[in-house]
Coordinates of C-alpha atoms in Angstrom, one line a residue:
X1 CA 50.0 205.8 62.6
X2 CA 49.3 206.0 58.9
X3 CA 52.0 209.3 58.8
X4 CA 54.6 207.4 61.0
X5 CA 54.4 204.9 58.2
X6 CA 55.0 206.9 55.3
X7 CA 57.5 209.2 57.1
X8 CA 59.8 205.3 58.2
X9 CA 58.9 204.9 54.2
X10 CA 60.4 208.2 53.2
X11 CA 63.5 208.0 55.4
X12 CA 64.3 204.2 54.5
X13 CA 63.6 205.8 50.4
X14 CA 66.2 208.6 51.5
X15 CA 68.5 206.5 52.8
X16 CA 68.2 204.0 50.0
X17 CA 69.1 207.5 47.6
X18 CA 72.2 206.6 45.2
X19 CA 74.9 208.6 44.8
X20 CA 75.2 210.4 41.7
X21 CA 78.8 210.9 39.9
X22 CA 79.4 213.4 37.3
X23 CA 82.0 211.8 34.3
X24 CA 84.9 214.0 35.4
X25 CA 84.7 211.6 38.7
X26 CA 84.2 208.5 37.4
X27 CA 87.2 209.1 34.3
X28 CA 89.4 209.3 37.4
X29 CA 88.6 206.1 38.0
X30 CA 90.5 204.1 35.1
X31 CA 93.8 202.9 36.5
X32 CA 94.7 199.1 37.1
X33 CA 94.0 199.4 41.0
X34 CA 90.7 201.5 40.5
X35 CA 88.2 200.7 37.8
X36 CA 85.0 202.2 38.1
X37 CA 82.3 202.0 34.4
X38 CA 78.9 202.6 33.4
X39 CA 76.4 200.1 32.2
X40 CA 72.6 201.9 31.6
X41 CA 73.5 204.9 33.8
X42 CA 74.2 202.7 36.4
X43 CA 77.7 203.1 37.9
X44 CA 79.3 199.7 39.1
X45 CA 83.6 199.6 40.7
X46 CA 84.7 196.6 39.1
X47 CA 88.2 196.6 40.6
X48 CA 88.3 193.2 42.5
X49 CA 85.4 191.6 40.2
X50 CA 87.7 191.8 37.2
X51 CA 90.3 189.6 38.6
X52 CA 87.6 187.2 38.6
X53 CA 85.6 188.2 35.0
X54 CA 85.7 185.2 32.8
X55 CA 87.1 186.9 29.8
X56 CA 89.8 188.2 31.2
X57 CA 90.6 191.2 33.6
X58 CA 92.0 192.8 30.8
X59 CA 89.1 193.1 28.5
X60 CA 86.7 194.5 31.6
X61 CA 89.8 196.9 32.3
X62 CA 89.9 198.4 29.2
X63 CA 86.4 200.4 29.5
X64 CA 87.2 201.8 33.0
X65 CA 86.0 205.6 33.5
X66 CA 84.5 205.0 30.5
X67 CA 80.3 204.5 29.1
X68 CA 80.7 200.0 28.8
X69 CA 76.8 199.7 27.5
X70 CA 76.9 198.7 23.9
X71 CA 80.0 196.4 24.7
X72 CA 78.4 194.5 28.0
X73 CA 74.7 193.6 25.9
X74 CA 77.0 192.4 22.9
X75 CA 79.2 189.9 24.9
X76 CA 76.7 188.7 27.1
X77 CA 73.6 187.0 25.4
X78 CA 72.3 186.0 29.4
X79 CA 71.8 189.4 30.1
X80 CA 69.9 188.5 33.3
X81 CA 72.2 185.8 34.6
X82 CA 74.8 188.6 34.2
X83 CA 73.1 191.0 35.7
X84 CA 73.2 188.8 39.3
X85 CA 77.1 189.5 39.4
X86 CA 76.9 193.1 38.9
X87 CA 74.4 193.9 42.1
X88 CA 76.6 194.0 44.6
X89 CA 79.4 196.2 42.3
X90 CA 76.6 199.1 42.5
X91 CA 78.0 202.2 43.9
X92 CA 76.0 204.5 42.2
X93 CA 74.4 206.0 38.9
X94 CA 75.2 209.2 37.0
X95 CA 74.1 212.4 37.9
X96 CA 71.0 213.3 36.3
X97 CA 72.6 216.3 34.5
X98 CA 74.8 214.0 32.9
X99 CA 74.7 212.8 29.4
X100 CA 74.6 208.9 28.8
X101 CA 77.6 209.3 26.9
X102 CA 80.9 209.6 28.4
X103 CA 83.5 211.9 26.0
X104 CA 81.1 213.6 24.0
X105 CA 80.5 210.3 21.9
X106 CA 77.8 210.6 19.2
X107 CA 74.6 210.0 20.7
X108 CA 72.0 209.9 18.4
X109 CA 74.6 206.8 16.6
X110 CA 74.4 205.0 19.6
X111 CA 70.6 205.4 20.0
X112 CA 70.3 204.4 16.5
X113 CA 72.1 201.3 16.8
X114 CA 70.5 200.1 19.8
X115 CA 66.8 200.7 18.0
X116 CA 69.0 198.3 15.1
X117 CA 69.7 196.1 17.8
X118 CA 66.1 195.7 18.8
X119 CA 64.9 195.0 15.5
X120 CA 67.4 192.6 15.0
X121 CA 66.3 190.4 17.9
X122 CA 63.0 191.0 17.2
X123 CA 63.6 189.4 13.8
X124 CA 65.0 186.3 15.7
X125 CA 68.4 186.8 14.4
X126 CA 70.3 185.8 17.8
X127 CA 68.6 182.4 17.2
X128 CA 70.7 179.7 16.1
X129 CA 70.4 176.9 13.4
X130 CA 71.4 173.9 15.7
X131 CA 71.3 171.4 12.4
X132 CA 73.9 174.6 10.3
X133 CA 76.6 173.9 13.5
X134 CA 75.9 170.0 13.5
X135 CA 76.7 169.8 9.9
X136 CA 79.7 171.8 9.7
X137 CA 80.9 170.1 12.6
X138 CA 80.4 166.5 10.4
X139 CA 82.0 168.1 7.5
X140 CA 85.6 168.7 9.7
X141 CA 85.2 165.6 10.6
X142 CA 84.7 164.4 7.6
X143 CA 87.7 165.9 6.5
X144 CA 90.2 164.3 8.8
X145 CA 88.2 160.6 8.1
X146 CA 89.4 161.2 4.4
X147 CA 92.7 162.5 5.3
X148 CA 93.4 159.3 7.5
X149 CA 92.2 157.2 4.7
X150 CA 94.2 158.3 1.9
X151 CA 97.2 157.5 4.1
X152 CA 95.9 153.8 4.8
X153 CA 95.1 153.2 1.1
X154 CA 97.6 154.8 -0.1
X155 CA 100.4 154.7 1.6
X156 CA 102.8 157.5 2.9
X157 CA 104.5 158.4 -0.4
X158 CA 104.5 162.5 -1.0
X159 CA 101.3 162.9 -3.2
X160 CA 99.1 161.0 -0.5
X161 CA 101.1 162.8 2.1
X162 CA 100.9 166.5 0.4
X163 CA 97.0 165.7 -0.2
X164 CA 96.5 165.0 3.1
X165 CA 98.1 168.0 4.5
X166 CA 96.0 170.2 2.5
X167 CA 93.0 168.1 3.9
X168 CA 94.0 168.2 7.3
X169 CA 94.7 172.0 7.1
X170 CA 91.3 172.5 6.0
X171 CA 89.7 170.7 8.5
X172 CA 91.6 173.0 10.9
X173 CA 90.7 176.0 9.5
X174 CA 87.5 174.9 9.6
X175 CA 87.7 173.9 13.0
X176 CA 88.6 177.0 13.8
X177 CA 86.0 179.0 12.6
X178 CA 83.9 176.6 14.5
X179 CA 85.4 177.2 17.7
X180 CA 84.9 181.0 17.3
X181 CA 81.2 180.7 16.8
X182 CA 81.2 178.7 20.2
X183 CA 83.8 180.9 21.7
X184 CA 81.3 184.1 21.4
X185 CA 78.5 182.0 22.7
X186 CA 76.1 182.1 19.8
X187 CA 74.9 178.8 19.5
X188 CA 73.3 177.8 22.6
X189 CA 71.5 179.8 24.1
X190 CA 72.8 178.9 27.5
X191 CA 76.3 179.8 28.1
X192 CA 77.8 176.7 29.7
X193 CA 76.8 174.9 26.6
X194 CA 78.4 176.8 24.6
X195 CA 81.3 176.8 26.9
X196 CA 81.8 172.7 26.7
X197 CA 81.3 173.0 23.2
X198 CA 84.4 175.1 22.8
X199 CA 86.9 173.2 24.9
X200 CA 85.9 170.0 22.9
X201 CA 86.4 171.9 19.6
X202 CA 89.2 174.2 20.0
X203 CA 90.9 171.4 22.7
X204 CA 90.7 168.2 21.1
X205 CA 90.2 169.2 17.4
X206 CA 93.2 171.6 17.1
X207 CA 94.9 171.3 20.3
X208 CA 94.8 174.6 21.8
X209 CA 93.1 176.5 24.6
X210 CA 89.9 177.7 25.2
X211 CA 90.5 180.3 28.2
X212 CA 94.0 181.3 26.2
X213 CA 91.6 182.1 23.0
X214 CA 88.9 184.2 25.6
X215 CA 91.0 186.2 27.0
X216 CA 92.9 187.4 23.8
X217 CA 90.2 187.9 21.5
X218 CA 87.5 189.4 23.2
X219 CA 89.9 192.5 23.9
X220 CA 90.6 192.6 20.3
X221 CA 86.4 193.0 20.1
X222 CA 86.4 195.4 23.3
X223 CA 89.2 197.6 21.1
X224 CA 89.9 196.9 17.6
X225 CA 93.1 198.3 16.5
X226 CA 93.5 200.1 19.5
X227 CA 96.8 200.0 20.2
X228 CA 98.1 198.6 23.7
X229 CA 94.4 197.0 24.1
X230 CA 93.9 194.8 20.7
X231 CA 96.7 192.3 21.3
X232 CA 96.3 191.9 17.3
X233 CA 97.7 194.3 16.8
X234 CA 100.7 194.2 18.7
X235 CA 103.3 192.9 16.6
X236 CA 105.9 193.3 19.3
X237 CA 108.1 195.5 16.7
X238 CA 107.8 193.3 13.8
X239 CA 105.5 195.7 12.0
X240 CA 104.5 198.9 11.8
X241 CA 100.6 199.1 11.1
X242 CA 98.5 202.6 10.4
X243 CA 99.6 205.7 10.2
X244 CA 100.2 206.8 13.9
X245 CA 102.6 204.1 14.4
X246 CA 104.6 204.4 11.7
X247 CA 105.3 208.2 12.0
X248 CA 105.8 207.8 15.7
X249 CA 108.7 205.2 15.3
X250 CA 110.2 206.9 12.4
X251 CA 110.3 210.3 14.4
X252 CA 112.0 208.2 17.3
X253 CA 114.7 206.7 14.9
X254 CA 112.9 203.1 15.7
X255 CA 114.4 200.4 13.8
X256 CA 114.4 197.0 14.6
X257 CA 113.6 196.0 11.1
X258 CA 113.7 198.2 8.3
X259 CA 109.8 198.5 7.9
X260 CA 110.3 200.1 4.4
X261 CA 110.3 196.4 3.3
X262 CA 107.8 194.9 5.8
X263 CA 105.3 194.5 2.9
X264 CA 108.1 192.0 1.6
X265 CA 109.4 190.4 4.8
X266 CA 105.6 189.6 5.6
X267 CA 105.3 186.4 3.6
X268 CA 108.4 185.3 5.0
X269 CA 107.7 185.8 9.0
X270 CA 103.4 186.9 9.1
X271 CA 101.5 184.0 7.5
X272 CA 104.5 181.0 8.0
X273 CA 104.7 181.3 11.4
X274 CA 102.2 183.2 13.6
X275 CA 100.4 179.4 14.0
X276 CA 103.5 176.6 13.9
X277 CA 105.6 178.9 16.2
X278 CA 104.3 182.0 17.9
X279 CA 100.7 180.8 18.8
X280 CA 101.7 177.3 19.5
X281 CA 104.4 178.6 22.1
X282 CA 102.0 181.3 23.3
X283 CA 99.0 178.6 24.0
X284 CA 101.5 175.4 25.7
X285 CA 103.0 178.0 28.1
X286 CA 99.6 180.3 29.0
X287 CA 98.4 176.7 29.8
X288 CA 101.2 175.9 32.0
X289 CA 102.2 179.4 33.8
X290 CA 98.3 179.7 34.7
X291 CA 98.0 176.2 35.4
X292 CA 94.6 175.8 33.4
X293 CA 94.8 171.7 34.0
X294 CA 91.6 171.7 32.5
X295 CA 92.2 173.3 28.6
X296 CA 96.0 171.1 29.2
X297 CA 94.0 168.1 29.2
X298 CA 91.9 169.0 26.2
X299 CA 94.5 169.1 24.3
X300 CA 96.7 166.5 25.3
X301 CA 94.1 164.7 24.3
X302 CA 94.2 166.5 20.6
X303 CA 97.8 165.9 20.7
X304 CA 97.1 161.9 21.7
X305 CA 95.3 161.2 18.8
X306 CA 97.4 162.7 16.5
X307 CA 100.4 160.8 17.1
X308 CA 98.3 157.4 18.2
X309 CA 96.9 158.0 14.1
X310 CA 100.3 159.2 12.2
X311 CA 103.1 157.7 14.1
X312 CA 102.5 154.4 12.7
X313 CA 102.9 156.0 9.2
X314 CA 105.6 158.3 9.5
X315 CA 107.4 157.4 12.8
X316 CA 107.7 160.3 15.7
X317 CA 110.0 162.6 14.2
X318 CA 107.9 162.4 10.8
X319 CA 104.8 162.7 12.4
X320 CA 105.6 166.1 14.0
X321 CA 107.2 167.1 11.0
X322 CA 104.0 166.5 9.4
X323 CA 101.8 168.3 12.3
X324 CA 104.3 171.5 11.4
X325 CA 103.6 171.5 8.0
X326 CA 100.1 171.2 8.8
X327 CA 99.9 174.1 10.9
X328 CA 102.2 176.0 8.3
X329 CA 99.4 175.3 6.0
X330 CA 96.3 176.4 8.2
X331 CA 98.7 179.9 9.4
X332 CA 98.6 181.1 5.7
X333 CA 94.4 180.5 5.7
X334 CA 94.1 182.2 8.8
X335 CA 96.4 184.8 8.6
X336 CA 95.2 186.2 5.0
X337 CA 91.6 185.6 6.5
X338 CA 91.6 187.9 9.7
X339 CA 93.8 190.5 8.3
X340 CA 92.0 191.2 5.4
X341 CA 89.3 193.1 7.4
X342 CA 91.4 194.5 10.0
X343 CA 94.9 195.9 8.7
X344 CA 94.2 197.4 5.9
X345 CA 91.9 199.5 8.6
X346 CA 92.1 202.6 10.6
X347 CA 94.7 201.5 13.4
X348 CA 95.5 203.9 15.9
X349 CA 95.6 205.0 19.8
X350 CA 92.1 205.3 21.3
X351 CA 89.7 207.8 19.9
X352 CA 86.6 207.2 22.4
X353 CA 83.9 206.7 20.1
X354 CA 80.3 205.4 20.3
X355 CA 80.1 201.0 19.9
X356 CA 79.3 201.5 16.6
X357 CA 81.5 204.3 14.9
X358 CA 84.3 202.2 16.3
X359 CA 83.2 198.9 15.1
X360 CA 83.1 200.3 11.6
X361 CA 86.5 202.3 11.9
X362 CA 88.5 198.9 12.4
X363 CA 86.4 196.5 10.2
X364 CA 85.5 196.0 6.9
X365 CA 83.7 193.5 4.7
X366 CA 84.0 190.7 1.8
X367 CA 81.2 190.3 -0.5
X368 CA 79.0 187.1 0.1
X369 CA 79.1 184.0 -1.7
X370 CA 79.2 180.4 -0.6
X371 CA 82.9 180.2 -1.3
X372 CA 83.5 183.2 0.8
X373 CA 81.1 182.6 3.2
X374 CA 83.0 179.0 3.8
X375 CA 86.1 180.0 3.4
X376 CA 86.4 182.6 5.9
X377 CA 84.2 181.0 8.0
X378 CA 81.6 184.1 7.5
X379 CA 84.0 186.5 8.9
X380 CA 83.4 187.9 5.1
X381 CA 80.8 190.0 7.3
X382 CA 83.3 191.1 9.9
X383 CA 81.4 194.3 10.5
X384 CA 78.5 192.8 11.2
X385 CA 80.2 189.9 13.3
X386 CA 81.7 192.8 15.6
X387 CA 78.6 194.7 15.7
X388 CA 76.6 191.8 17.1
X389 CA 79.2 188.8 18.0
X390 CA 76.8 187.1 19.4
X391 CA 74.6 186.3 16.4
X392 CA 74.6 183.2 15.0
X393 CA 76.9 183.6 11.5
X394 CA 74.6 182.2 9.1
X395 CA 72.2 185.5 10.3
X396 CA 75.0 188.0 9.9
X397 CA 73.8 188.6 6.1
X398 CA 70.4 189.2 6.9
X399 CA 71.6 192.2 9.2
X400 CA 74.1 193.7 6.8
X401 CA 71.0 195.6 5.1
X402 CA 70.0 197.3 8.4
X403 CA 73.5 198.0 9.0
X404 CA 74.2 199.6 5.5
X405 CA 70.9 201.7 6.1
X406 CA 72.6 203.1 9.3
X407 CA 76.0 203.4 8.2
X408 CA 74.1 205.7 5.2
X409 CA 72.1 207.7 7.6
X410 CA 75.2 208.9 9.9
X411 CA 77.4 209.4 6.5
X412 CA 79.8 206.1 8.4
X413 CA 81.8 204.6 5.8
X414 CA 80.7 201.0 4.9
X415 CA 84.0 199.2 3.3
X416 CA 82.9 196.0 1.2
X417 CA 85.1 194.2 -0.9
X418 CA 85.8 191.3 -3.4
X419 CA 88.3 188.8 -1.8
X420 CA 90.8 189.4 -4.5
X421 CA 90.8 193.0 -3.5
X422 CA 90.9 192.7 0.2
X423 CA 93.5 190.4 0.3
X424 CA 95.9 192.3 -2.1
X425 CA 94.6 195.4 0.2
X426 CA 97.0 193.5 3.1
X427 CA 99.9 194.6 1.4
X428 CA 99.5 197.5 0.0
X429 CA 98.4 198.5 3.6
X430 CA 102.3 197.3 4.8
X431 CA 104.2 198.8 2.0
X432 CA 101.8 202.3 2.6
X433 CA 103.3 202.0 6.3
X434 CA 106.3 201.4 5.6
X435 CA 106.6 203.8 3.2
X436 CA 105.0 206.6 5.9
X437 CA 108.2 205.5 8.4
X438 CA 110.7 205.9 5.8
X439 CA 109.9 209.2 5.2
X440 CA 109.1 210.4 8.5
X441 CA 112.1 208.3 9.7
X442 CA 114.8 210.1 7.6
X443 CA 112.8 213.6 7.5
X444 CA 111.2 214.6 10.8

């Protein structure tokens, strides 16, 4: 009886065996209509589950066939809630001969930066500072109390009105450095939390859309600078950015605007407009066309306040005159912000490197100090920020040394800068592009 026992046992363990893949089988597996990836050796077909991922089918998508471990414990801070919806996507887990990295990636890297990421939340660095969010949250609004004022009490004459442009830009800037923290989940430690939290800030404090945001920047985190997966950098023709692309278009006679000048044309079309016209466009119609009723009422109700507070100072027409300028204001801020540790950066098609090799390939830093920790809304330690984008900003410093010491150990290149610098390093990244499809455009 005791043998019958064990053998039901053995053949219920046998039949329970998973099947094994090698990586040649599961690379196959990368198209739109087939996605199979790897998370801990465990092999998981995502195909119908990413229609249904919250950030985005594209941002799932873009690790099919491929090793998606580093990437799926740095978006997801619930690791355990997660881990309920990818049960039933098991089909299977590599085959023991395999390595646990797909494409020859650099393994001893990634097992390095996962001991990192150990001691990092052993050091209680993924816990947030709820009274650091509270106050920067009173400080924007703050900013739009004293902006309303100086219109009371001073009336709508152009000093009061250019002052409180500036201030209301601010506040938007800094509202939308506070959106981002929520948007990556790394204040609350529950997710739906954090998930309110970001529809109220991005939707009724700058009028735009939470799921819109989601979905376009965490594949700019999946892939930085990757083209046709970091929608940052597609510039639908506008620029040329790198080296690859600029060669490429020049050997194809590509010239929808002469690039040899894009370094020049950029203060003209990059920081003017990308908020006041491309984004604003880009967020009222991704509301519409996916009917998200829900982020469309958020920030109608942004848009409600506005005009309820400005109309009776300038009238309609002056009040979204004013809005534009406003958002002309904040574009500059953010443009010169996020493109300072991204442009000026290796951008190219992908090169299938560990997490963190990538990471530091597309990002670079701006040294510390409380005017550049505020100004850029800490995204002074971009590295660090895509290394770990859950982590509570205000911790991203106290990583930076453990990161360094990595960086040091694997000979990675660890790019930190004064503002000044980085921001002057925009341009001469254009103009070096530029220059590269010039050459290649009238030579090869």
């Amino acid at each position: 009886m005791g043998k019958g026992g064990n053998k039901g046992e053995g053949a219920a363990e046998r039949e329970a065996t998973m099947p094994t893949f090698s990586w040649e089988e599961i690379q196959k597996h990368n198209l739109r209509t087939d996605k199979w990836l790897v998370i801990d050796r465990k092999v998981y077909n995502i195909t119908e589950w990413s229609l249904r991922h919250p950030g985005g089918q594209r941002v799932i998508g873009h690790y099919a066939g491929e090793d998606a471990t580093d990437v799926f414990h740095a978006f997801h801070p619930n690791l355990k809630f997660v881990r309920k919806f990818l049960k039933p996507l098991l089909i299977g887990e590599l085959a023991p001969e395999e390595p646990s990295q797909d494409r020859g990636k650099n393994s001893q890297v990634t097992e390095d930066f996962r001991v990192l990421r150990k001691t990092a939340e052993d050091m209680n660095l993924f816990k947030a500072n709820h009274v650091f969010f509270l106050l920067h949250l009173a400080h924007i609004i703050a900013l739009e109390s004293i902006a309303w004022f100086t219109i009371f009490y001073f009336g709508n004459g152009w000093i009061p009105t250019l002052i409180t442009a500036f201030v209301l830009a601010t506040s938007q800037a800094q509202a939308g450095w506070l959106q981002h923290d929520y948007g990556h989940l790394s204040v609350y430690r529950k997710s739906m939390w954090n998930h309110i939290a970001h529809k109220f800030i991005i939707g009724h404090l700058k009028g735009a859309s939470a799921n819109w945001w989601n979905h376009r920047h965490f594949q700019h985190h999946a892939k930085p600078n990757i083209f046709q997966k970091d929608p940052d950098v597609n510039m639908l023709h506008t620029f040329v950015l790198g080296e690859w692309q600029p060669i490429e278009y020049g050997k194809k006679k590509l010239k929808y605007l002469p690039y040899n000048h894009q370094h020049e044309y950029f203060f003209l079309i990059g920081p003017p407009l990308l908020i006041p016209v491309y984004f604003q466009y880009q967020i009222i119609m991704t509301m519409i066309v996916r009917k998200d009723w829900v982020d469309l009422a958020w920030a109608i109700s942004y848009y409600t306040r506005y005009f309820v507070t400005y109309i009776p100072f300038y009238g309609i027409l002056g009040a979204l005159l004013f809005l534009n300028f406003i958002r002309f204001l904040e574009s500059h801020w953010f443009v010169w912000v996020t493109q300072m540790n991204h442009i000026v950066m290796e951008i190219d098609q992908e090169p299938y490197r560990d997490w963190f090799s990538s990471q530091l390939s597309a990002t670079c830093n701006v040294e510390q100090s409380f005017f550049n920790d505020w100004f850029s809304g800490h995204l002074n330690f971009q590295i660090e920020h895509h290394l770990f984008p859950t982590m509570p900003r205000h911790n991203l410093h106290k990583v930076a040394p453990l990161v360094k010491s990595l960086c040091a150990k694997h000979g990675i290149e660890y790019q930190e800068k004064p503002l000044l610098r980085a921001l002057l390093d925009i341009i001469r990244s254009l103009k070096k592009s530029g220059e590269l499809w010039l050459d290649a455009y009238l030579h090869k």
